[in-house]
Coordinates of C-alpha atoms in Angstrom, one line a residue:
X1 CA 96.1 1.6 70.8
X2 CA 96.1 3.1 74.3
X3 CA 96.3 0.2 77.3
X4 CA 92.6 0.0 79.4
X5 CA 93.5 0.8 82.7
X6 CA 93.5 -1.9 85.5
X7 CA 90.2 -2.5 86.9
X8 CA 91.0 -2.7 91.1
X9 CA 87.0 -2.6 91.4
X10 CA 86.1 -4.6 94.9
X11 CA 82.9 -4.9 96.8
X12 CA 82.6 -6.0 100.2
X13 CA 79.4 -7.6 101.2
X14 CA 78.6 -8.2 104.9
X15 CA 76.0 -7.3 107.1
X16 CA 78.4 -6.7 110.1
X17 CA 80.0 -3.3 109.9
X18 CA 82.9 -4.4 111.9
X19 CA 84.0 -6.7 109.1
X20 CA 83.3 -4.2 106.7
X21 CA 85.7 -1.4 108.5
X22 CA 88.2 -4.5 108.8
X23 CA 88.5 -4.7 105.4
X24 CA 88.7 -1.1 104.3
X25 CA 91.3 -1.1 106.9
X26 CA 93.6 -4.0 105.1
X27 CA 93.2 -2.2 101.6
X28 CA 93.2 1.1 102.8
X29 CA 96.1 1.5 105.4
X30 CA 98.3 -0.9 104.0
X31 CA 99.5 1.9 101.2
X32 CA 100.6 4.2 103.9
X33 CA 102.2 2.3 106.6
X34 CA 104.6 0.5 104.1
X35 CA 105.5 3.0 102.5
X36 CA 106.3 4.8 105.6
X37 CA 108.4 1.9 106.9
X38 CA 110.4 1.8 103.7
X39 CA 110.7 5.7 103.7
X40 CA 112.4 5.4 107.5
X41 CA 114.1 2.1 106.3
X42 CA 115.7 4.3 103.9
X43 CA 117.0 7.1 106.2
X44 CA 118.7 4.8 108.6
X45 CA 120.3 2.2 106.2
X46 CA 120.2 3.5 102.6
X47 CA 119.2 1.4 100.1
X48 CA 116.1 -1.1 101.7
X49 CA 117.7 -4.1 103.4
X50 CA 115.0 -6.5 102.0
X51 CA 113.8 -7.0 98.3
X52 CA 110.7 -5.2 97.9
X53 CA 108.2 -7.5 96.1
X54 CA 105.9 -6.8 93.0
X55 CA 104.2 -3.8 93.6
X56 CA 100.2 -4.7 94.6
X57 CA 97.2 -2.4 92.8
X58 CA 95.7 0.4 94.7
X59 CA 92.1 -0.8 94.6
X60 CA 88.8 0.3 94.7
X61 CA 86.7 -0.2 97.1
X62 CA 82.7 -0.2 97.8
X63 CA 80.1 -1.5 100.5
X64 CA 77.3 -3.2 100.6
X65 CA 75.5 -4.3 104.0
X66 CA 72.9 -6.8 102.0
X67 CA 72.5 -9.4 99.7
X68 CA 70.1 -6.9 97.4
X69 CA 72.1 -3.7 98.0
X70 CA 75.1 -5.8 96.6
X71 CA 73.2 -7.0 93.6
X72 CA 71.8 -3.4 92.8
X73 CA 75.5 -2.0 93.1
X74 CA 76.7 -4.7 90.9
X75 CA 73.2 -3.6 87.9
X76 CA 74.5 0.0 88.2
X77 CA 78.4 -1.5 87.8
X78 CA 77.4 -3.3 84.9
X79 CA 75.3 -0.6 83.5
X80 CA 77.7 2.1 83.6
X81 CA 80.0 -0.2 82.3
X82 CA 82.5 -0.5 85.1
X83 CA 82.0 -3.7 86.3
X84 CA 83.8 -5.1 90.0
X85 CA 87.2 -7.2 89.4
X86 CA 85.9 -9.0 92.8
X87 CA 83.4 -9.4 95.4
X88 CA 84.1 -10.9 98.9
X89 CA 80.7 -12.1 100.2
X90 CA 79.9 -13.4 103.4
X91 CA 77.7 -16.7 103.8
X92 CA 75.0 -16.2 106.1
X93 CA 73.7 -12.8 105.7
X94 CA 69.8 -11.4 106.7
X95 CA 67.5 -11.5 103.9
X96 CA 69.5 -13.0 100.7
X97 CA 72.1 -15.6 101.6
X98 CA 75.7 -15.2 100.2
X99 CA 75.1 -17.8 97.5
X100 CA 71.5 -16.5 96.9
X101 CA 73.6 -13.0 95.8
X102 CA 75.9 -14.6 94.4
X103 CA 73.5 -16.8 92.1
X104 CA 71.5 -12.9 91.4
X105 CA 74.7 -11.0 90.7
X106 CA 75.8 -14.1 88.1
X107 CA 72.5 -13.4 86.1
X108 CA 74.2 -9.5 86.0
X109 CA 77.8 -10.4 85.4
X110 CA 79.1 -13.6 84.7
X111 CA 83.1 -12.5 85.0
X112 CA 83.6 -10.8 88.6
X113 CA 85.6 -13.1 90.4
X114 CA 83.8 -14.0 93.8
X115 CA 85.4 -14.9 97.3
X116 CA 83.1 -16.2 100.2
X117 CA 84.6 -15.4 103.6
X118 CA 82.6 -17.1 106.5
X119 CA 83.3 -18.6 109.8
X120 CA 81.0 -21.7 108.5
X121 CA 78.8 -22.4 106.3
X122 CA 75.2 -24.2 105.5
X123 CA 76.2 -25.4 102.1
X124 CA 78.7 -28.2 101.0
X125 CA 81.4 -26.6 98.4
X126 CA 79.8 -28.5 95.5
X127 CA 76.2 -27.1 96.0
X128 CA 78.4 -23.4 96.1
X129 CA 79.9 -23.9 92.9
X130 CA 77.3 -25.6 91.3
X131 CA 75.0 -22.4 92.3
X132 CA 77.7 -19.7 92.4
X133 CA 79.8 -21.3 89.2
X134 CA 83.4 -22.7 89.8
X135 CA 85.1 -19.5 89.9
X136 CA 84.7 -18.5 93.4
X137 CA 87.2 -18.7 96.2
X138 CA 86.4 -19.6 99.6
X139 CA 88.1 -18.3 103.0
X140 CA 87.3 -18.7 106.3
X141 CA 87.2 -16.9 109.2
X142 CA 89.0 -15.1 111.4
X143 CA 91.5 -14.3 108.4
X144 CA 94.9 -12.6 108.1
X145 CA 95.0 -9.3 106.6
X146 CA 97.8 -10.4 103.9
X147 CA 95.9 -13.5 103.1
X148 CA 92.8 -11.3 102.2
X149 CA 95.2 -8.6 100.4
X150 CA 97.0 -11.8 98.2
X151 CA 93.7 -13.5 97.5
X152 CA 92.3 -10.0 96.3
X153 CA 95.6 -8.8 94.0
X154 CA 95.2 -12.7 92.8
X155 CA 91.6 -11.7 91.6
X156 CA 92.1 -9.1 90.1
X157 CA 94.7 -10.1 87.9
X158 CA 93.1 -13.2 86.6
X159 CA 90.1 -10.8 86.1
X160 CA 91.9 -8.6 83.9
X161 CA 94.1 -11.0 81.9
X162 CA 91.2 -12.9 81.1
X163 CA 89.2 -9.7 79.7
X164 CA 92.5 -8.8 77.8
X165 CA 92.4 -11.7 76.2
X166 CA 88.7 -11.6 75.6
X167 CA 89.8 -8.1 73.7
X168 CA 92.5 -9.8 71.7
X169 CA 89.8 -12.7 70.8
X170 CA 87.6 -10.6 69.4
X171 CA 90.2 -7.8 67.7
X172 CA 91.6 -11.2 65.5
X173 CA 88.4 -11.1 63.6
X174 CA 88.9 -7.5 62.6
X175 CA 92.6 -7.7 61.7
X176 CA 93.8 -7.7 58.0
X177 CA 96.5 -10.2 57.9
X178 CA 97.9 -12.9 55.7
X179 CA 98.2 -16.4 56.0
X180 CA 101.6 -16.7 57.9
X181 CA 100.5 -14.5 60.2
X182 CA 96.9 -16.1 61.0
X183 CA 99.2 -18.9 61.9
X184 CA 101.3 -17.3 64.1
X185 CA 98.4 -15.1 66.1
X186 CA 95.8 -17.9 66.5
X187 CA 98.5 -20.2 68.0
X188 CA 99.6 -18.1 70.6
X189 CA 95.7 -17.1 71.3
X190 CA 95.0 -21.1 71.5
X191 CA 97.8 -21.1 73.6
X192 CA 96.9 -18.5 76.0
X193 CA 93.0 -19.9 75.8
X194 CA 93.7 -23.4 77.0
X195 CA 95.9 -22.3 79.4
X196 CA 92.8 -19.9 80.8
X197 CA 90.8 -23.0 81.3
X198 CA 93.2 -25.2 82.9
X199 CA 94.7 -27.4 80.2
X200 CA 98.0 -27.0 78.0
X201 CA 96.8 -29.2 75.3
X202 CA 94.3 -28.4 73.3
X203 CA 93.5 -28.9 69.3
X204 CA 91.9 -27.0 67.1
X205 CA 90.0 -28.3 63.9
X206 CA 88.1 -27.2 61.0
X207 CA 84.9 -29.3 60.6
X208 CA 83.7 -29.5 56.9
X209 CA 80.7 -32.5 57.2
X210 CA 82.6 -36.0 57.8
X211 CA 85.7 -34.0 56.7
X212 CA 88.2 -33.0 59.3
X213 CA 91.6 -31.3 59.7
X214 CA 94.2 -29.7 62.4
X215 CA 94.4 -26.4 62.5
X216 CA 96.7 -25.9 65.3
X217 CA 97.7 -27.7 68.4
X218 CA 99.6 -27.3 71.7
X219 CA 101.3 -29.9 74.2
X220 CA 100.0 -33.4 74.0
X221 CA 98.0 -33.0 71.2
X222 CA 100.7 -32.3 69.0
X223 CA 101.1 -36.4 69.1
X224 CA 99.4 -37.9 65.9
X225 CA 97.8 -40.8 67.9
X226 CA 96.1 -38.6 70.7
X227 CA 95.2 -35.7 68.1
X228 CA 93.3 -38.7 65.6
X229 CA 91.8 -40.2 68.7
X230 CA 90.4 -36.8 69.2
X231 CA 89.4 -36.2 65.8
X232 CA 87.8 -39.1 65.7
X233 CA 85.5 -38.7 69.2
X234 CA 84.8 -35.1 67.4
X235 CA 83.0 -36.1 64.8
X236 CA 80.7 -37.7 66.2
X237 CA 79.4 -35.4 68.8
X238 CA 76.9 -32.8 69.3
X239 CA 77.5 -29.3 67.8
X240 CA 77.5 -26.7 69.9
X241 CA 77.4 -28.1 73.5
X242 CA 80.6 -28.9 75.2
X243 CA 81.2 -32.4 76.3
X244 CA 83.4 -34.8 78.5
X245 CA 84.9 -38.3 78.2
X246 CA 87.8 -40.3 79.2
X247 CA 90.0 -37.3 80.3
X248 CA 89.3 -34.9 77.0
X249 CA 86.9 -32.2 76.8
X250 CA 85.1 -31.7 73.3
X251 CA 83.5 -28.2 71.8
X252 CA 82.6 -28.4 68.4
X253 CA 80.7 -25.9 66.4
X254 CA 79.3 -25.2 63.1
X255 CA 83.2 -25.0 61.2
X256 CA 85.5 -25.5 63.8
X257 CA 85.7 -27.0 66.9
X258 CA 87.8 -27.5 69.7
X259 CA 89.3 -30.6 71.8
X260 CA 91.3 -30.3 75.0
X261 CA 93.0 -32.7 77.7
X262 CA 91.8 -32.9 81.1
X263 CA 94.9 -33.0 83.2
X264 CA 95.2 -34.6 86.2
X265 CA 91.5 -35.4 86.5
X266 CA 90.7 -31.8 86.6
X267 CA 87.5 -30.3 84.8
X268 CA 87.3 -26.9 83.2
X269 CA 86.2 -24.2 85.0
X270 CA 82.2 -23.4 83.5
X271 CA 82.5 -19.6 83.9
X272 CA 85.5 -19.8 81.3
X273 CA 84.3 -22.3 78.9
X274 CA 82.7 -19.1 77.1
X275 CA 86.6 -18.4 76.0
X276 CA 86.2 -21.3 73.5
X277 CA 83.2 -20.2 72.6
X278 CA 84.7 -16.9 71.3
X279 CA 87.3 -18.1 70.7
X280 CA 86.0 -20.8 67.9
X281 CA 83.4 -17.6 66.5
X282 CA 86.6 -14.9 65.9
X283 CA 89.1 -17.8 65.0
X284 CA 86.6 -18.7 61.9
X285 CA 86.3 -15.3 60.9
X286 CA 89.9 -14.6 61.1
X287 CA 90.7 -17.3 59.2
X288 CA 87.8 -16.5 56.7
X289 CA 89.4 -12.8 56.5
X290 CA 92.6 -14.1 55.7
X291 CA 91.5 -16.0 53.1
X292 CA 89.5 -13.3 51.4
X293 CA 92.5 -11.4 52.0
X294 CA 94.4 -13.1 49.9
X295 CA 92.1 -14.0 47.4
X296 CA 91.2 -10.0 46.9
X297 CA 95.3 -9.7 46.3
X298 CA 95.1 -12.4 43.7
X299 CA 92.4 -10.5 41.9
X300 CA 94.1 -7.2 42.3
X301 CA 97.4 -8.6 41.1
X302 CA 95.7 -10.3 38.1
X303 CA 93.7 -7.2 37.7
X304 CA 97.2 -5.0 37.3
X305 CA 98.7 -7.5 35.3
X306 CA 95.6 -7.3 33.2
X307 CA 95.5 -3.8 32.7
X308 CA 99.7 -3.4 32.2
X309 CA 99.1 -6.2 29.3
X310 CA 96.2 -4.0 27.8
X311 CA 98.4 -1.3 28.1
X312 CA 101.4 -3.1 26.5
X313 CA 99.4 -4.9 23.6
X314 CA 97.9 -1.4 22.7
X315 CA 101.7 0.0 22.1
X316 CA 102.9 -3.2 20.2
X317 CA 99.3 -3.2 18.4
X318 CA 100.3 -0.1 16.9
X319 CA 103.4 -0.8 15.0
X320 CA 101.9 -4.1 13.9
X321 CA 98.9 -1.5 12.2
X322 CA 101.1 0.4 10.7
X323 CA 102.8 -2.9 9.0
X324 CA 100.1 -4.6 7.8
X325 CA 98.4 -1.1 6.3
X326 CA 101.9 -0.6 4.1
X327 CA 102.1 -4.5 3.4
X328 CA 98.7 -4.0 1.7
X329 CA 99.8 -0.6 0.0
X330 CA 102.8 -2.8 -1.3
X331 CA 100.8 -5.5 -2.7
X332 CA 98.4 -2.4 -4.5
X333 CA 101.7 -0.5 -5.5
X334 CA 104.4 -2.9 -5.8
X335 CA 107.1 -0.7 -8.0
X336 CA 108.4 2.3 -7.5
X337 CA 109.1 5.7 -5.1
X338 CA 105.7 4.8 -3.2
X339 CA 107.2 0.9 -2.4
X340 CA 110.2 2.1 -1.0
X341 CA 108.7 4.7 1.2
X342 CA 106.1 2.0 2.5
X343 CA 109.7 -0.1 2.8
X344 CA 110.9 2.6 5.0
X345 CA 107.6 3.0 7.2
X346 CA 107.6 -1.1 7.6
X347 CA 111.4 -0.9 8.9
X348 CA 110.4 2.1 11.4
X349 CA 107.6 0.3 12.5
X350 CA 109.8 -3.1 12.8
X351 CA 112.4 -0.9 14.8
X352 CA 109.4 0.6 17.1
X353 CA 107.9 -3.0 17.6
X354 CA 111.4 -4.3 18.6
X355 CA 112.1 -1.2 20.7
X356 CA 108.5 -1.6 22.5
X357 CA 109.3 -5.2 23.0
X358 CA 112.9 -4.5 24.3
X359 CA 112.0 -1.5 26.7
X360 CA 109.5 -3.2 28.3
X361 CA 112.0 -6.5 29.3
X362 CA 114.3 -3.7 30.5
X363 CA 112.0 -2.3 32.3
X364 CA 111.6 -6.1 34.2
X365 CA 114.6 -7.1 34.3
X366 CA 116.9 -3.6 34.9
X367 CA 118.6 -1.3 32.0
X368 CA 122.2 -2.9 31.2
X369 CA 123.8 -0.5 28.8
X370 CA 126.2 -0.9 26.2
X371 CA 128.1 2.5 26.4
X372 CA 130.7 4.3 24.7
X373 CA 132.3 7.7 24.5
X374 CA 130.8 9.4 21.2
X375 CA 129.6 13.3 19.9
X376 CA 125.9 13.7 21.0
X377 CA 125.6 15.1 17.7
X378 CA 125.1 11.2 16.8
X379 CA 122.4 11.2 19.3
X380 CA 120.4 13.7 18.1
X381 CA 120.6 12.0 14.3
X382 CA 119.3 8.9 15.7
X383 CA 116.1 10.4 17.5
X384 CA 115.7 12.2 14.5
X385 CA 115.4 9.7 12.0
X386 CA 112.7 7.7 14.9
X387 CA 110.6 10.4 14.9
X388 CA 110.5 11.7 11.3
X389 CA 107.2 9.6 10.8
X390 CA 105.3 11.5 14.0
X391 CA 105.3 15.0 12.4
X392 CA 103.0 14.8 9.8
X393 CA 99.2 14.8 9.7
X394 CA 99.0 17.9 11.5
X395 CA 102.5 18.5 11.1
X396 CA 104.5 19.3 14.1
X397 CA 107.6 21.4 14.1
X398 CA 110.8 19.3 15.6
X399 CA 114.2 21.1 15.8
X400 CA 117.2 19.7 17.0
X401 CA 120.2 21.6 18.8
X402 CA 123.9 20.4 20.1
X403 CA 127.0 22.4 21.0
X404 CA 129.6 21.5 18.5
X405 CA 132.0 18.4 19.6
X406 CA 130.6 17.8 22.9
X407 CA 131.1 14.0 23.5
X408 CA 129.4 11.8 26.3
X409 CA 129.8 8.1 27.4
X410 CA 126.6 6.6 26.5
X411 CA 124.1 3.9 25.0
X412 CA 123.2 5.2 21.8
X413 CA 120.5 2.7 21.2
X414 CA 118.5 3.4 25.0
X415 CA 119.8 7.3 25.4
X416 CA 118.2 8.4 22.0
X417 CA 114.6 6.0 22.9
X418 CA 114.1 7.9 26.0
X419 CA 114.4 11.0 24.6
X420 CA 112.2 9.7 21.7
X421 CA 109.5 8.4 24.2
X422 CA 109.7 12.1 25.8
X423 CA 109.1 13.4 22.2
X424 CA 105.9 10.7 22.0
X425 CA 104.7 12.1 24.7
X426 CA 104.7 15.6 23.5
X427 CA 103.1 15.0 20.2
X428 CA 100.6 13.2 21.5
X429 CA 100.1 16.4 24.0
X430 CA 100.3 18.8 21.4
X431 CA 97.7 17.1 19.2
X432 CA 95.1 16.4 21.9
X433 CA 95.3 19.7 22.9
X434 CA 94.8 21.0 19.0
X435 CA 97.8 23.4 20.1
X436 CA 98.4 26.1 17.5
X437 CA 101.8 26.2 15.8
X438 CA 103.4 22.8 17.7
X439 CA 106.6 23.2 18.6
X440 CA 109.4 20.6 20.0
X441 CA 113.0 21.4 20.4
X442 CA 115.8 18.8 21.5
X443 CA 118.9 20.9 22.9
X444 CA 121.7 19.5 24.1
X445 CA 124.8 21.4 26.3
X446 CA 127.3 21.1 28.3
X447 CA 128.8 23.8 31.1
X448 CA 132.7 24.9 31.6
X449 CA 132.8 22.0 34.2
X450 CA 131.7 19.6 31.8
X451 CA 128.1 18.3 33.0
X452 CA 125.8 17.5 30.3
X453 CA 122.2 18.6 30.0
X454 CA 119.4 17.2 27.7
X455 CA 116.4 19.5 27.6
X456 CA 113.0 18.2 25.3
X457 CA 110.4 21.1 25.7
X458 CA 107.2 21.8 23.8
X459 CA 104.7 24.6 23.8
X460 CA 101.4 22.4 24.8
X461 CA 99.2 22.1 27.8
X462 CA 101.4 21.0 30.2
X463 CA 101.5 17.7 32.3
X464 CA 98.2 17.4 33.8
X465 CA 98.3 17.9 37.8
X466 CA 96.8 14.6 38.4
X467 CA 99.9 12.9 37.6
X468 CA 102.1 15.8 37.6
X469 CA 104.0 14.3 41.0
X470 CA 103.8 10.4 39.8
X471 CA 105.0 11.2 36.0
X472 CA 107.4 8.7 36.2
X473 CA 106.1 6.1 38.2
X474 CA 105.3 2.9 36.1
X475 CA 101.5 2.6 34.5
X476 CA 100.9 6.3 35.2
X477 CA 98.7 7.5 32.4
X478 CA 96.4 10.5 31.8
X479 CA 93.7 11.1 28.7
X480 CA 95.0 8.3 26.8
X481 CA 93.1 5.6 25.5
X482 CA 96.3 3.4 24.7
X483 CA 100.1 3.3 26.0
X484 CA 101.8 1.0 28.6
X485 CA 102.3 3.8 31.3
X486 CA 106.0 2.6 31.4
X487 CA 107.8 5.7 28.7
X488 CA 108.5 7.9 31.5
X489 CA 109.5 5.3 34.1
X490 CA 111.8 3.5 31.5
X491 CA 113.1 7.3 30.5
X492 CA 114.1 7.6 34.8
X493 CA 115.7 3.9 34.4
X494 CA 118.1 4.6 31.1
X495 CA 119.1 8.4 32.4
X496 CA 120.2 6.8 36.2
X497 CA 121.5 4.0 34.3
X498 CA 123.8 6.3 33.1
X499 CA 124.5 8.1 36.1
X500 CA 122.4 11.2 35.2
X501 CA 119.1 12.7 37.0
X502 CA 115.8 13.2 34.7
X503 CA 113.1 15.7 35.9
X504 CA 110.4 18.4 34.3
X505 CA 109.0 21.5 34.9
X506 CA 105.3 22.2 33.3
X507 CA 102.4 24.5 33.2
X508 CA 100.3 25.6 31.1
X509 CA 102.8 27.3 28.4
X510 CA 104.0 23.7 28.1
X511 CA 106.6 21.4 29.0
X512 CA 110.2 20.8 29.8
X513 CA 112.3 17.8 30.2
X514 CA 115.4 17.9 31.9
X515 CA 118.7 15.0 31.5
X516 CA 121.2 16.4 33.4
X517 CA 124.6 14.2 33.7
X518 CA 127.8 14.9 35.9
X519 CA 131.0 15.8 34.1
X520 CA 132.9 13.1 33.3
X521 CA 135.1 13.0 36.1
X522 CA 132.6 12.5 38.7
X523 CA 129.4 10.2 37.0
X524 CA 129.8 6.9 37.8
X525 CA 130.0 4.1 35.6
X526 CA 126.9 3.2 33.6
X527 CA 125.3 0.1 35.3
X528 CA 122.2 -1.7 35.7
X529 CA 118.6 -0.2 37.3
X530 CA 116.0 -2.5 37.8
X531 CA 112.3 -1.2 37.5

């Protein structure tokens, strides 16, 4: 977010012009002569002799002869939304008085800070503030240029750390952040708050009817016995209003609410009790946003987990279908050829169900493979014999193709289920797609160098380009009313597991899946991958 620039807006109100001139003479001419000292400093010594202090802003400056043509500068100020940092008023002026202005330009802005410079004046310092507000400096007459050019730099810092932290007040609300973090912001804010209104103890505490607890607190009121004597006063005082007794300073509100100590028999400044104020409003909400925050990522959590288990149950549902269908075809047909081929469909189904149940706790906790050097010839038998029941019922034509003695270091068990869940995939692509003459083909080869490949390819659609770039992501699914959305993200866990690389390439002539290992030599040892 870009930084506001600093607002050096002054305006000088005097009906003399002589003070006027003076004026534009100790913010104007300043700049220049010091700058040429330091220059000529520089050219007869070198480096300046004296430590230069913190540079001062280059401010703005306008005029206004009369209490009214001082307030209708400040309207326009307001209106175009560049409002003065300070205005330097003198008392006794013709027509309006300097705290007649003042009391008009508050009704317009509440914030600029404002500086009375008179020779005397026909009002006590308490009927000033009490007209004017307690923010207002007072300086008398004749005055020294670098008091004035202090008191204004003063003003118009404190003018723009205290909008800065009006911003931050209100950008709290609008923040998406969790709890640790609330925690962390709205103490420094409190901090920063307090310390705005003159006090660096402060508590603040959610209100819930006779119910109370600390939020935060700073300084003294960390203390148990001065933060339950607060509490207690708290309670039992009227919402909304601020209010003072025995050296604390109470603001409560509808939810929260606000105590602070009085230190050294000082009272808050009124013009910046409205910090609390805002404060109390964007701390609520914040807090109220975090806690939606967090209960939205409950929900979404339990809503993911809730669609992963669907997912899950619908892939172990179907192996348990296909045992309890042949467990009654037994019970009708309890001898003979039929029995022992609804034998053999229980036991692949028994082996799918443990296999379902297995990948998915692999996929949790990482792959750990139990590998050994073996002919991939073996491998192909096994995925063969898994997938003998997928072929029928529109029958689906499944060859199966391996250079003679090529031997690999692998898992027989996990290597031959991802390539099986890659063949899944396919049939179930083939037969959606009513693809004439469905074809799969498992080939595997090895180069000169001795890398390995695995290639699975079929003639169907293709992998849709919705998830074409997140295939093996977990829970990635398209067009299908069941499966966990894990195959191809357990397929990427077993083939890196083994130190290989899996990847595709699909359009609309269909499909190919690619295992490609390292020779010997250089893959690393199979190991563990977490999901």
């Amino acid at each position: 977010m870009e930084k506001e620039p600093l607002n050096t807006r002054l305006l000088i109100v005097d009906d003399e012009e002589i003070i006027r001139e003076s004026f534009r003479e100790i913010f104007d001419a300043r700049r220049g002569s010091t700058e040429a000292l330091d220059l000529a400093e520089e050219a007869l010594f070198g480096a300046p002799s004296r430590a230069r202090g913190p540079e001062r802003p280059s401010f703005e400056l306008d005029f206004a002869e009369s209490g009214m043509a001082a307030v209708e500068l400040v309207r326009a100020a307001v209106e175009a939304r560049r409002p003065f940092a300070a205005i330097f008023l003198d008392m006794r002026m013709p027509g309006l008085s300097g705290v007649e202005t003042a009391e008009k330009i508050r009704e317009l802005d509440v914030n600029a800070e404002l500086v009375f410079v008179t020779a005397f004046s026909d009002h006590a310092l308490e009927d000033v503030t009490a007209r004017a507000g307690t923010n207002v400096g007072y300086h008398c007459k004749p005055f020294s240029p670098e008091e004035i050019r202090q008191l204004a730099t003063k003003c118009v810092y404190d003018w723009n750390r205290l909008r800065g932290l009006e911003g931050l007040i209100r950008l709290t609300s609008s923040l998406q952040v969790h709890a640790g973090q609330v925690d962390v912001l709205l103490t420094n804010i409190l901090n920063q708050v307090t310390e705005s209104i003159g006090t660096s103890s402060a508590l603040l505490v959610k209100l819930d009817g006779s119910e109370k607890s600390t939020l935060y607190a700073t300084g003294k009121m960390k203390v148990p016995g001065v933060a339950e004597s607060a509490l207690a006063w708290m309670n039992e005082r009227e919402l909304d209003k601020v209010q003072r007794s025995a050296g604390y300073i109470y603001f409560p509100m509808a939810s929260f609410g606000i105590a602070a100590i009085l230190e050294d028999g000082a009272d808050v400044k009124t013009e910046k009790l409205y910090l609390l104020r805002l404060f109390l409003q964007h701390a609520a909400a914040t807090l109220e946003n975090a806690r939606l925050s967090q209960q939205l990522v409950r929900h979404e959590k339990l809503a993911a987990v809730g669609e992963a288990m669907n997912k899950v149950i619908h892939d172990l549902r179907q192996p348990l279908t296909v045992i309890k269908m042949e467990t009654e075809l037994l019970r009708e047909c309890p001898t003979g050829e039929t029995a022992l081929e609804s034998l053999d469909t229980i036991d692949q189904a028994a082996d799918d169900l443990i296999a379902n149940v297995n990948e998915i706790l692999s996929f949790v906790r990482g792959v750990k493979l139990r590998a050994e050097r073996q002919e991939l010839a073996a491998l192909l038998a096994e995925v063969a014999r898994q997938a003998r029941h997928l072929l029928k019922d529109p029958p689906i034509e499944l060859t199966f193709s391996a250079d003679e003695g090529i031997t690999f270091r692998y898992d027989l068990q996990k290597l031959s289920r991802a390539i099986f869940n890659v063949v899944v995939n396919a049939v179930e692509a083939l037969r959606a797609a009513k693809t004439a003459s469905p074809k799969i083909s498992v080939v595997v080869a090895q180069s000169a160098e001795g890398a390995t490949r695995v290639s699975i390819e079929d003639n169907g659609p293709g992998i849709p380009p919705a998830i074409a770039s997140h295939a093996f992501e977990p829970f990635v699914t398209h067009g299908k009313p069941g499966g966990t959305g894990l195959g191809l993200a357990i397929v990427r866990q077993v083939v890196e597991a083994h130190g290989g690389v899996a990847h595709f390439r699909s359009d609309s002539n269909g499909t190919v899946f690619l295992f490609d290992f390292p020779p010997a030599a250089e893959a690393a040892e199979p190991q563990a991958v977490a999901g």
